[in-house]
Structures are given as C-alpha cells and as structure tokens.
Amino acid sequence: MLASLIQNAAPISTPKKPTHILVVLPRLDALGKGSSDKSSGKRQDKPDFFGKGVLEILLSRRKMQLGEMAGSPLAANLENGSLCVWVMVDLSERPFEQQTVIRKALQLLLEENPAEIHLAIYGSDSQRGPLAQLAVYAAWINGPVLPSRKTGKKNTCRQALTGIVLHGYEDADNFALLHAKAEGNLLTRELTVLPPNELTPSFYRQYVKKLAASEGWKHQDFDVKALRKMGAGAFVAVAQGSDPEDAAIVHLKRRVKSASKSVALVGKGICFDTGGHNLKPARYMQGMHEDMNGSAVALGLLLAATRADLPLNIDCWLAIAQNHISPRAYKQNDVISTLNGTTVEIIHTDAEGRLVLADTLSLAAKEKPDVMIDFATLTGSMHTALGSHYSGIFGNRDELIQKALIAGRSSGERTCAFPMDADYEAELESKIADTKQCTLEGDADHILAARFLSRFVDDIPWLHMDLSASSHKGGLGAVGSDVTGFGVAWGIKMLEEILQASLE
C-alpha cells in the first residue's frame, strides 16, 4: 500500500512534529548566488529555504559552495533532533538522472524507518511542479516494504512509510497519474520477489483471478488441457514438464466505452526456470523465480492504466508456467507445432520463454489489437549487450520504435533499440521444421529471439521489450530496490503516446 499524501501550498515552517524532512531545490550556480529559471530566462535572488543555516555550516565545514552539492544530497540533524536532507536537482538533465538523485536523497531518510516524511519544495513557479512530482513519486515508489520472510527482531525489515506531507506545491489532481504508476510498479515488484515455492503457477493464477474481480476486468483461463486441444504445442511443450500441469495462458480484458484504440499486453510468466533438460548451472539458476517478471510488468501496467483511467481497451495475456525436468519434459531435437501452425525444431530447452510467448502472441493477435507489446526476461545476451541499466527494444514499425525510445527517455526507464533484419533469419533455418527455436552458439540470441517472436504477431504493430533492467543491484532511477519494476512507467508513457495518436 502506498503512503497517504497531504498537500500544503505554503512553504514548510519551523517544524515541531516532523522528524524526517527532505528539502528539494533547483540547481544553483557554483557560487550559490542564484538559480536560473530557463523557462522564463529570469534570474532569481539568492534563495531562502528551510534549514539553510544548518546547511551553510555543513557546506562551510566541507569547503563547498551551495551550487556544488548538485547531484550529492547532504544530511544533518537540526537543533530539535529532526533529520533533514537537502538535495539539488538539475531540471535540464534527463529524468533518469533527476530520479536517481531524488531517490538517493530519500534513502538517507528511509534508512531510519520513519512513518512520515515531509517534502519541502522550492524554486520558481515553473520549477516547483516538476520537483514536487519527482519527490512524491520517489516517496511513493520507495516507501512500501517488499515481501520478506525474515523473522526475529534482529532480522526485521524497515517499516513501511505511511504518510507523506508535501510543502510548497499543491497538485489539483493529487498526482493521480503518478500514484497509478507507483501502484503498478509496486505490484510488479511484489510479485517478482516472491519465492518460487509461494508463487507457483496455481497460486499466481488464483491471485490474478481475484485481482481481476476487484478491478472489474474480464478473466479467462486457458489451462494445459484446453491449450493442447487448441493446438498450442509450443506452450504445452514447456508446460508438460511440470507436475502437476498447472500452467495456463491467462487473458484479462479491460473495456472502456469511449475507447477508440485497443492494446494487447503480453508477458512471459515462467515462475521458475531450471533450464529443463539443458539444466542451468547453480550460478545461473539462482534468481530464476524472477523469470516471471515480464508477466508482472504486463499486469502492473494494466493495473496502472486502470487506476489512471486511461481511455484505452486493453487485453492482457499472461503466459504462466514453469520450466522443469521430468520424464515428460520436452527435449532437444523435438519438433513441435505452434498455435499458428509453424513447426519448430527444439535446439535448447533453456530457450523456453520464446516458446510460451509464441502461442500467447498468436492468441493475442487473433483479437486484432491496434498495438501489441510484450515483456519478457528473455535472453542472457541482452544482459550481455546492455547490462542492467537499459532494457532492449525490438519492433516491426520504425515509428513505434521511435516512440518507445522517446518514452524511455521521458519516463526515466531507458531503452535501446536493436535490429532484427530479415537476413538474421538464416541462422534459424531448420532442415526438419519451419524454423529452429534458437542456435546452440547463442550469437545475437536476443536478436534471433525477436525474429522468432515476429512470426507470431501477424502484421500487427508490435514491440518486444527484453527486460535486462528488471533487476539492478542498488536500484535504478527512481526505484531503490534491486528488483526495479522496469517497464511500468515506460508502458504508461507508451499508452499515452498511443492514445494521443488516436486523437490526432
């Protein structure tokens, strides 16, 4: 649950009750003589702000000027014992850098487990709005505590933030869109961190069913028996290795009367990935309970769009399964037939994600949405290419890829586009089937995986996000936990772009 928010347009005064205060300033010049408001071209007088005297003493001790603290939050105790953190944000930088410095400042306060944080916003009229959005969003994102199974007083996690008090700015809409994005991101992270003995496919499906009922989404569940009858051989090949066969493709449908556009969200939901008969070494099997992150992103994005009341019809498709070893598990050199009739030669059983997505994309394409977006922690080669700072993007429309890159920059969830030209297809040629699933060499596997998936989207405008940034040690952008929920904020921006295009 996100912290409650109280807004005060007036600046913060000398507090008696607040114990944890974040002072947010626009960037000042190196001499600390004033700040520049780039929108108006005017120069402000030397600013006055809460705790200025204490900060000046701190800066003097460190032989620093006020403007030199940009990007480096500073903390000190006030005379009344309150902890105050000052942070300076350069609004000319990209959102990622802005989010990062705000998150680092908030973490200095959250380390003390406060129940409530006060945010004091300063700057010109045009600066306070963006600064308040940054601070409120970061507080909502980082205030909750993710699920943990630690016990005993010495092992207890920090307490969740329950209250945020904003001073110096008031938003007429109560930051509704930010709240929606934070809710979606939190849902994604909460599901992703659950241990695999808890988030089994059965539990996951029941959870989604209950969530659908509470949010007013239509719910449909295609279990293994139904999928086998339908001819979804790619999904079934992966699912048949689990005992019991508890896998399913879950379809959630959100309809809005005034909507003129429909979007399909597809997510890979492998609750645990052993690698199958091509068993992963222990080092690479560690953390494979997070291989369902793509489905959690799709679900979190659907929740965020619902809470934000975006006028779009959304179909969300979750490919929920496990990749296990058993006498029934699929093997190298098997040939399977997908839902759209494509025959596939199995080369490596650890490339199961593209198989469950193949049939799920085929189902989604039958509804003929205006745009399809799929999310998956799909390939190690994407992580090799980008690390965990960015996620990779593929698409079958240049204009859609450009929107995806712009959404990455503006949302703070950065994306990098990769090619998937037709000549890559030669690597997937099979002597006994329509296509190979992958290659044993693994060269450019992220590109080959995208080429493989493109067979199942028909000619519908489509984006594929390979979530190399789903987990980043120490946090990423606005998010302070290792599991980032990457894709929800980006996805909301993409949905807004799609919605805007429908109105033009």
Coordinates of C-alpha atoms in Angstrom, one line a residue:
M1 CA 0.0 0.0 0.0
L2 CA 1.3 3.5 -0.9
A3 CA 1.6 6.2 1.8
S4 CA -1.1 8.7 2.2
L5 CA -0.4 12.2 0.9
I6 CA -1.2 15.6 2.4
Q7 CA -0.5 18.7 0.4
N8 CA 0.3 22.3 1.5
A9 CA 0.8 25.0 -1.0
A10 CA 2.6 27.1 1.7
P11 CA 6.3 26.6 2.4
I12 CA 7.3 24.5 5.4
S13 CA 7.7 26.4 8.6
T14 CA 9.9 25.6 11.6
P15 CA 8.5 22.1 12.5
K16 CA 7.8 20.7 15.9
K17 CA 6.4 17.4 14.9
P18 CA 8.3 16.4 11.7
T19 CA 11.3 14.2 12.3
H20 CA 12.3 13.5 8.7
I21 CA 12.4 16.3 6.1
L22 CA 13.6 16.4 2.5
V23 CA 14.3 19.8 1.1
V24 CA 14.3 19.9 -2.7
L25 CA 16.0 22.7 -4.5
P26 CA 16.5 23.5 -8.2
R27 CA 20.1 23.6 -9.2
L28 CA 22.0 26.8 -8.4
D29 CA 25.2 28.1 -10.0
A30 CA 28.6 27.2 -8.5
L31 CA 28.7 30.4 -6.5
G32 CA 25.3 29.9 -4.9
K33 CA 24.3 33.4 -5.9
G34 CA 21.0 32.4 -7.5
S35 CA 19.2 30.0 -9.7
S36 CA 18.2 30.1 -13.3
D37 CA 14.6 29.6 -14.5
K38 CA 15.2 28.5 -18.1
S39 CA 11.5 28.8 -19.0
S40 CA 11.4 32.5 -18.2
G41 CA 15.1 33.4 -18.7
K42 CA 14.9 35.3 -15.4
R43 CA 17.5 35.0 -12.6
Q44 CA 16.3 34.5 -9.1
D45 CA 17.7 36.2 -6.0
K46 CA 19.8 34.1 -3.6
P47 CA 17.3 31.6 -2.4
D48 CA 15.9 31.1 1.1
F49 CA 14.8 27.7 2.2
F50 CA 14.2 25.5 5.2
G51 CA 17.3 24.6 7.2
K52 CA 19.5 27.0 5.2
G53 CA 21.7 28.0 8.2
V54 CA 22.5 24.4 9.1
L55 CA 23.3 23.5 5.5
E56 CA 25.6 26.5 5.2
I57 CA 27.5 25.4 8.2
L58 CA 27.8 21.9 6.8
L59 CA 29.0 23.2 3.4
S60 CA 31.5 25.6 5.1
R61 CA 33.0 22.6 7.0
R62 CA 33.4 20.8 3.7
K63 CA 34.7 23.8 1.9
M64 CA 31.9 23.7 -0.6
Q65 CA 29.7 26.3 -2.2
L66 CA 25.9 25.7 -2.3
G67 CA 25.9 25.1 -6.1
E68 CA 28.5 22.4 -5.7
M69 CA 26.1 20.0 -4.0
A70 CA 24.1 19.3 -7.2
G71 CA 23.8 15.5 -7.5
S72 CA 25.1 14.9 -4.0
P73 CA 22.4 15.0 -1.2
L74 CA 23.6 16.2 2.2
A75 CA 22.1 15.3 5.6
A76 CA 22.3 16.9 9.0
N77 CA 20.5 16.8 12.3
L78 CA 18.6 20.0 13.2
E79 CA 18.6 21.6 16.7
N80 CA 15.3 19.8 17.5
G81 CA 16.7 16.4 16.6
S82 CA 15.0 16.1 13.2
L83 CA 16.9 14.6 10.3
C84 CA 17.0 17.0 7.3
V85 CA 18.3 16.1 3.8
W86 CA 18.9 18.7 1.2
V87 CA 19.0 17.8 -2.5
M88 CA 19.6 19.9 -5.6
V89 CA 18.1 18.8 -8.9
D90 CA 19.2 19.9 -12.3
L91 CA 15.9 20.1 -14.3
S92 CA 17.9 20.4 -17.5
E93 CA 19.1 16.8 -17.1
R94 CA 17.2 13.8 -18.3
P95 CA 14.5 12.3 -16.0
F96 CA 16.7 9.3 -15.1
E97 CA 19.4 11.5 -13.6
Q98 CA 16.8 13.6 -11.8
Q99 CA 15.1 10.5 -10.4
T100 CA 18.4 9.0 -9.3
V101 CA 19.4 11.9 -7.2
I102 CA 16.0 12.2 -5.6
R103 CA 16.0 8.5 -4.8
K104 CA 19.4 8.7 -3.1
A105 CA 18.3 11.6 -1.0
L106 CA 15.2 9.8 0.1
Q107 CA 17.1 6.7 1.0
L108 CA 19.1 8.8 3.6
L109 CA 15.7 9.4 5.4
L110 CA 14.2 5.9 4.8
E111 CA 17.1 4.2 6.5
E112 CA 15.7 5.4 9.8
N113 CA 12.3 3.8 9.3
P114 CA 10.2 7.0 9.5
A115 CA 6.4 6.6 9.5
E116 CA 6.1 10.0 7.8
I117 CA 8.3 12.2 5.6
H118 CA 7.9 15.9 4.9
L119 CA 8.9 17.2 1.4
A120 CA 9.7 20.9 1.2
I121 CA 9.8 22.1 -2.4
Y122 CA 11.5 25.3 -3.5
G123 CA 12.1 27.2 -6.8
S124 CA 10.2 29.3 -9.3
D125 CA 6.6 28.6 -10.2
S126 CA 7.7 26.6 -13.2
Q127 CA 10.2 24.6 -11.2
R128 CA 8.2 23.5 -8.2
G129 CA 5.8 21.4 -10.1
P130 CA 8.4 19.1 -11.7
L131 CA 10.4 18.9 -8.4
A132 CA 7.3 18.0 -6.5
Q133 CA 6.4 15.3 -9.0
L134 CA 9.9 13.8 -8.7
A135 CA 9.8 13.8 -4.9
V136 CA 6.3 12.5 -4.4
Y137 CA 6.8 9.7 -7.0
A138 CA 10.1 8.6 -5.4
A139 CA 8.5 8.6 -2.0
W140 CA 5.5 6.5 -3.2
I141 CA 7.8 4.1 -5.0
N142 CA 10.3 3.6 -2.2
G143 CA 8.0 4.0 0.8
P144 CA 6.5 0.4 0.8
V145 CA 8.3 -2.6 2.0
L146 CA 8.6 -5.6 -0.4
P147 CA 7.6 -9.0 0.9
S148 CA 10.2 -10.6 3.1
R149 CA 10.3 -13.8 5.2
K150 CA 12.9 -12.6 7.8
T151 CA 12.0 -13.3 11.4
G152 CA 13.2 -12.1 14.8
K153 CA 14.0 -8.6 16.0
K154 CA 17.5 -8.6 14.6
N155 CA 16.2 -9.5 11.1
T156 CA 13.2 -7.3 10.8
C157 CA 13.0 -5.2 7.7
R158 CA 12.4 -1.5 7.8
Q159 CA 8.9 -0.3 8.4
A160 CA 6.7 1.0 5.5
L161 CA 6.2 4.7 5.0
T162 CA 2.6 5.6 5.9
G163 CA 2.5 9.3 5.4
I164 CA 3.9 12.0 3.0
V165 CA 3.4 15.7 3.7
L166 CA 4.2 18.0 0.8
H167 CA 5.0 21.7 1.4
G168 CA 5.4 24.4 -1.2
Y169 CA 3.3 23.0 -4.0
E170 CA -0.2 21.6 -4.4
D171 CA -1.4 19.5 -7.4
A172 CA -5.1 19.9 -8.3
D173 CA -5.3 16.2 -9.4
N174 CA -3.5 14.9 -6.3
F175 CA -0.7 13.4 -8.5
A176 CA -3.2 10.8 -9.8
L177 CA -1.1 9.5 -12.7
L178 CA 2.0 9.2 -10.5
H179 CA 0.0 7.3 -7.9
A180 CA -1.2 4.9 -10.6
K181 CA 2.3 4.3 -11.9
A182 CA 3.6 3.7 -8.4
E183 CA 0.8 1.2 -7.7
G184 CA 1.6 -0.7 -10.9
N185 CA 5.3 -0.7 -10.2
L186 CA 4.8 -1.9 -6.6
L187 CA 2.5 -4.8 -7.8
T188 CA 5.2 -5.8 -10.3
R189 CA 8.0 -5.8 -7.7
E190 CA 5.9 -7.5 -5.0
L191 CA 5.1 -10.5 -7.3
T192 CA 8.6 -10.7 -8.7
V193 CA 10.3 -11.1 -5.3
L194 CA 8.0 -13.8 -4.0
P195 CA 9.9 -17.2 -3.6
P196 CA 9.0 -19.9 -6.2
N197 CA 7.5 -22.2 -3.6
E198 CA 4.9 -19.5 -2.9
L199 CA 4.4 -18.0 -6.4
T200 CA 3.6 -21.3 -8.2
P201 CA 1.6 -21.1 -11.4
S202 CA -1.5 -22.3 -9.4
F203 CA -1.2 -19.5 -6.8
Y204 CA -0.4 -16.9 -9.5
R205 CA -3.4 -17.8 -11.5
Q206 CA -5.7 -17.6 -8.4
Y207 CA -4.1 -14.3 -7.4
V208 CA -4.8 -12.8 -10.9
K209 CA -8.3 -14.1 -10.8
K210 CA -9.0 -12.3 -7.6
L211 CA -7.3 -9.1 -8.8
A212 CA -9.4 -9.2 -12.0
A213 CA -12.6 -9.5 -9.9
S214 CA -11.6 -6.5 -7.7
E215 CA -10.6 -4.3 -10.7
G216 CA -13.6 -5.1 -12.9
W217 CA -11.5 -7.0 -15.6
K218 CA -13.0 -9.9 -17.5
H219 CA -11.0 -13.0 -16.8
Q220 CA -10.4 -16.1 -19.0
D221 CA -8.0 -19.0 -18.2
F222 CA -6.7 -21.4 -20.9
D223 CA -5.2 -24.4 -19.0
V224 CA -2.9 -27.0 -20.4
K225 CA -5.8 -29.3 -21.4
A226 CA -7.5 -26.6 -23.3
L227 CA -4.3 -25.4 -24.9
R228 CA -3.4 -28.9 -26.0
K229 CA -6.8 -29.3 -27.6
M230 CA -6.4 -25.9 -29.4
G231 CA -3.0 -26.9 -30.8
A232 CA -0.8 -24.6 -28.8
G233 CA 2.1 -27.0 -28.9
A234 CA 4.8 -24.5 -28.1
F235 CA 3.3 -23.6 -24.8
V236 CA 2.4 -27.2 -24.0
A237 CA 5.9 -28.4 -24.7
V238 CA 7.2 -26.2 -21.9
A239 CA 4.3 -26.8 -19.5
Q240 CA 4.2 -30.6 -19.8
G241 CA 7.4 -30.9 -17.7
S242 CA 5.7 -29.7 -14.5
D243 CA 3.8 -31.9 -12.2
P244 CA 1.0 -31.1 -11.9
E245 CA 0.3 -29.4 -15.2
D246 CA -0.7 -26.2 -13.5
A247 CA 0.3 -23.8 -16.3
A248 CA -2.1 -21.6 -18.3
I249 CA -2.4 -18.6 -20.5
V250 CA -4.5 -16.1 -18.6
H251 CA -6.5 -13.4 -20.5
L252 CA -7.6 -10.2 -18.8
K253 CA -9.8 -7.8 -20.7
R254 CA -10.4 -4.2 -19.8
R255 CA -13.0 -2.3 -21.8
V256 CA -13.8 1.4 -21.8
K257 CA -16.9 2.7 -23.6
S258 CA -15.2 5.8 -25.0
A259 CA -12.0 4.0 -26.2
S260 CA -11.0 4.2 -29.8
K261 CA -7.8 2.2 -29.6
S262 CA -7.0 -1.3 -28.3
V263 CA -3.7 -2.5 -27.0
A264 CA -2.5 -6.1 -26.2
L265 CA 0.0 -6.5 -23.4
V266 CA 1.7 -9.9 -23.3
G267 CA 4.0 -11.1 -20.5
K268 CA 6.3 -14.1 -20.0
G269 CA 5.4 -15.7 -16.7
I270 CA 7.9 -18.5 -16.0
C271 CA 7.6 -18.9 -12.3
F272 CA 10.8 -20.9 -12.1
D273 CA 13.3 -21.8 -14.9
T274 CA 15.6 -24.7 -14.3
G275 CA 16.6 -24.7 -17.9
G276 CA 14.8 -28.0 -18.5
H277 CA 17.0 -30.9 -19.7
N278 CA 19.6 -28.4 -20.6
L279 CA 19.9 -27.7 -16.9
K280 CA 21.3 -24.4 -15.8
P281 CA 24.4 -24.4 -13.5
A282 CA 23.6 -23.2 -10.0
R283 CA 25.1 -19.8 -10.6
Y284 CA 22.6 -19.1 -13.4
M285 CA 19.6 -20.9 -11.8
Q286 CA 19.9 -18.5 -8.8
G287 CA 17.2 -15.9 -9.1
M288 CA 15.2 -17.8 -11.7
H289 CA 12.0 -17.3 -9.7
E290 CA 12.2 -13.8 -11.2
D291 CA 11.7 -15.2 -14.7
M292 CA 8.0 -14.3 -14.5
N293 CA 8.9 -10.6 -14.3
G294 CA 7.5 -9.9 -17.8
S295 CA 4.1 -11.1 -16.8
A296 CA 4.3 -9.0 -13.6
V297 CA 5.2 -5.9 -15.7
A298 CA 2.2 -6.5 -18.0
L299 CA -0.1 -7.0 -15.0
G300 CA 1.3 -3.9 -13.2
L301 CA 0.9 -1.9 -16.4
L302 CA -2.7 -3.0 -16.7
L303 CA -3.3 -2.0 -13.1
A304 CA -1.7 1.4 -13.6
A305 CA -3.7 2.1 -16.7
T306 CA -6.9 1.1 -14.9
R307 CA -6.2 3.3 -11.8
A308 CA -5.2 6.2 -14.1
D309 CA -8.5 5.6 -16.0
L310 CA -6.8 5.7 -19.4
P311 CA -9.4 5.6 -22.2
L312 CA -7.9 2.5 -23.9
N313 CA -9.2 -1.0 -24.4
I314 CA -6.5 -3.4 -23.0
D315 CA -6.1 -7.1 -23.4
C316 CA -3.5 -8.5 -21.1
W317 CA -2.1 -12.0 -21.8
L318 CA 0.0 -13.8 -19.2
A319 CA 1.9 -16.9 -20.1
I320 CA 2.2 -18.6 -16.7
A321 CA 4.2 -21.8 -16.5
Q322 CA 7.4 -23.4 -15.1
N323 CA 10.3 -24.9 -17.0
H324 CA 11.1 -28.2 -15.2
I325 CA 12.9 -31.5 -15.7
S326 CA 10.7 -34.6 -15.8
P327 CA 10.2 -37.7 -17.9
R328 CA 7.6 -35.7 -19.8
A329 CA 9.7 -32.6 -20.3
Y330 CA 10.4 -31.5 -23.8
K331 CA 13.9 -32.3 -25.3
Q332 CA 16.5 -31.2 -27.8
N333 CA 15.5 -32.2 -31.3
D334 CA 11.8 -32.5 -30.6
V335 CA 9.7 -30.9 -33.3
I336 CA 6.6 -29.1 -32.0
S337 CA 3.7 -27.3 -33.8
T338 CA 2.6 -23.9 -32.6
L339 CA -0.9 -22.5 -32.5
N340 CA -0.5 -20.7 -35.8
G341 CA 0.8 -23.9 -37.5
T342 CA 4.5 -23.1 -37.5
T343 CA 6.7 -26.2 -36.8
V344 CA 9.7 -25.6 -34.6
E345 CA 12.8 -27.7 -34.0
I346 CA 13.9 -27.6 -30.4
I347 CA 17.6 -26.7 -30.1
H348 CA 17.9 -25.8 -26.4
T349 CA 15.3 -26.4 -23.6
D350 CA 16.5 -23.2 -21.8
A351 CA 15.1 -21.1 -24.6
E352 CA 11.6 -21.8 -23.3
G353 CA 10.4 -18.2 -23.0
R354 CA 10.1 -17.6 -26.7
L355 CA 8.0 -20.8 -26.9
V356 CA 5.4 -19.8 -24.3
L357 CA 5.3 -16.3 -25.8
A358 CA 4.8 -17.7 -29.4
D359 CA 1.4 -19.2 -28.7
T360 CA 0.4 -16.4 -26.4
L361 CA 1.2 -13.8 -29.1
S362 CA -0.8 -15.9 -31.5
L363 CA -3.8 -15.8 -29.2
A364 CA -3.4 -12.0 -28.7
A365 CA -3.1 -11.4 -32.4
K366 CA -6.4 -13.1 -33.1
E367 CA -8.1 -10.2 -31.2
K368 CA -6.5 -7.8 -33.8
P369 CA -5.4 -5.1 -31.4
D370 CA -4.1 -1.8 -32.8
V371 CA -0.7 -2.3 -31.0
M372 CA 0.9 -5.3 -29.3
I373 CA 3.6 -5.0 -26.6
D374 CA 5.3 -8.0 -25.0
F375 CA 7.5 -8.0 -21.9
A376 CA 10.0 -10.8 -21.1
T377 CA 13.2 -11.5 -19.2
L378 CA 14.1 -13.4 -22.4
T379 CA 17.8 -13.6 -23.1
G380 CA 21.1 -13.5 -21.4
S381 CA 22.6 -12.0 -24.5
M382 CA 20.6 -8.8 -23.9
H383 CA 22.1 -8.6 -20.5
T384 CA 25.5 -9.0 -22.0
A385 CA 24.8 -6.3 -24.5
L386 CA 23.3 -3.7 -22.1
G387 CA 24.0 -4.8 -18.6
S388 CA 21.1 -3.9 -16.3
H389 CA 21.0 -0.2 -16.9
Y390 CA 18.8 -0.3 -20.0
S391 CA 16.3 -2.7 -21.5
G392 CA 16.3 -3.7 -25.2
I393 CA 13.5 -2.9 -27.7
F394 CA 12.6 -4.5 -31.0
G395 CA 9.6 -3.7 -33.2
N396 CA 8.1 -4.1 -36.7
R397 CA 7.3 -0.4 -37.2
D398 CA 10.0 2.3 -37.2
E399 CA 7.7 4.9 -35.9
L400 CA 6.7 2.7 -33.0
I401 CA 10.3 2.0 -32.1
Q402 CA 11.0 5.8 -32.1
K403 CA 8.1 6.3 -29.7
A404 CA 9.5 3.5 -27.5
L405 CA 12.9 5.3 -27.3
I406 CA 11.3 8.7 -26.5
A407 CA 9.1 7.0 -23.8
G408 CA 12.3 5.6 -22.3
R409 CA 14.0 9.0 -22.1
S410 CA 10.9 10.8 -20.7
S411 CA 9.9 8.1 -18.2
G412 CA 13.4 7.5 -16.8
E413 CA 13.2 3.8 -17.8
R414 CA 15.8 3.9 -20.6
T415 CA 15.5 1.7 -23.7
C416 CA 17.9 0.8 -26.5
A417 CA 16.7 -0.3 -30.0
F418 CA 18.2 -3.3 -31.7
P419 CA 17.9 -4.5 -35.3
M420 CA 16.2 -7.7 -36.4
D421 CA 16.7 -7.5 -40.2
A422 CA 15.5 -10.4 -42.3
D423 CA 19.0 -11.8 -43.0
Y424 CA 19.2 -12.9 -39.4
E425 CA 16.6 -15.4 -40.3
A426 CA 19.2 -17.6 -42.0
E427 CA 20.5 -18.6 -38.5
L428 CA 17.2 -20.1 -37.6
E429 CA 16.8 -22.3 -40.8
S430 CA 16.0 -25.9 -39.9
K431 CA 16.3 -29.0 -42.1
I432 CA 13.4 -30.7 -40.5
A433 CA 11.0 -27.9 -39.4
D434 CA 9.8 -24.4 -40.5
T435 CA 12.3 -22.8 -38.0
K436 CA 14.7 -23.5 -35.2
Q437 CA 13.8 -22.2 -31.8
C438 CA 17.4 -20.8 -31.4
T439 CA 21.0 -21.7 -32.1
L440 CA 23.5 -23.6 -29.9
E441 CA 26.1 -20.9 -30.5
G442 CA 24.0 -18.2 -28.9
D443 CA 25.4 -15.4 -31.0
A444 CA 23.0 -12.4 -31.1
D445 CA 20.4 -14.6 -29.3
H446 CA 18.4 -11.5 -28.3
I447 CA 18.0 -10.6 -32.0
L448 CA 17.2 -14.2 -33.0
A449 CA 14.6 -14.4 -30.3
A450 CA 12.9 -11.3 -31.6
R451 CA 13.0 -12.7 -35.1
F452 CA 11.4 -15.9 -33.8
L453 CA 8.6 -14.0 -32.0
S454 CA 7.9 -11.8 -35.0
R455 CA 6.5 -14.9 -36.7
F456 CA 3.5 -14.9 -34.3
V457 CA 2.3 -11.3 -34.4
D458 CA 0.8 -11.3 -38.0
D459 CA 1.2 -7.8 -39.3
I460 CA 0.0 -6.0 -36.2
P461 CA 2.2 -3.1 -35.0
W462 CA 4.4 -4.8 -32.3
L463 CA 7.0 -4.0 -29.7
H464 CA 9.1 -6.5 -27.8
M465 CA 10.9 -5.5 -24.6
D466 CA 13.7 -7.7 -23.4
L467 CA 13.9 -6.8 -19.7
S468 CA 17.6 -6.7 -19.0
A469 CA 16.9 -3.9 -16.5
S470 CA 14.4 -5.9 -14.4
S471 CA 16.9 -6.2 -11.6
H472 CA 19.8 -3.8 -10.9
K473 CA 21.8 -4.0 -7.7
G474 CA 21.2 -1.0 -5.5
G475 CA 18.2 0.3 -7.5
L476 CA 17.8 2.1 -10.8
G477 CA 16.4 5.6 -11.4
A478 CA 13.5 6.3 -9.0
V479 CA 13.5 2.8 -7.6
G480 CA 15.7 1.8 -4.7
S481 CA 15.2 -2.0 -4.6
D482 CA 17.2 -4.4 -6.6
V483 CA 14.0 -5.6 -8.4
T484 CA 13.1 -2.5 -10.4
G485 CA 9.6 -3.0 -11.8
F486 CA 11.1 -1.6 -15.1
G487 CA 8.5 -1.3 -17.8
V488 CA 5.5 0.0 -16.0
A489 CA 6.4 3.7 -16.1
W490 CA 7.7 3.3 -19.7
G491 CA 4.5 1.4 -20.6
I492 CA 2.2 4.2 -19.2
K493 CA 4.1 6.7 -21.4
M494 CA 3.7 4.4 -24.4
L495 CA 0.0 4.1 -23.8
E496 CA -0.3 7.8 -23.5
E497 CA 1.5 8.1 -26.9
I498 CA -0.8 5.6 -28.5
L499 CA -3.8 7.4 -27.0
Q500 CA -2.5 10.8 -28.3
A501 CA -2.0 9.3 -31.8
S502 CA -5.7 8.2 -31.8
L503 CA -6.8 11.7 -31.1
E504 CA -4.8 13.4 -33.8

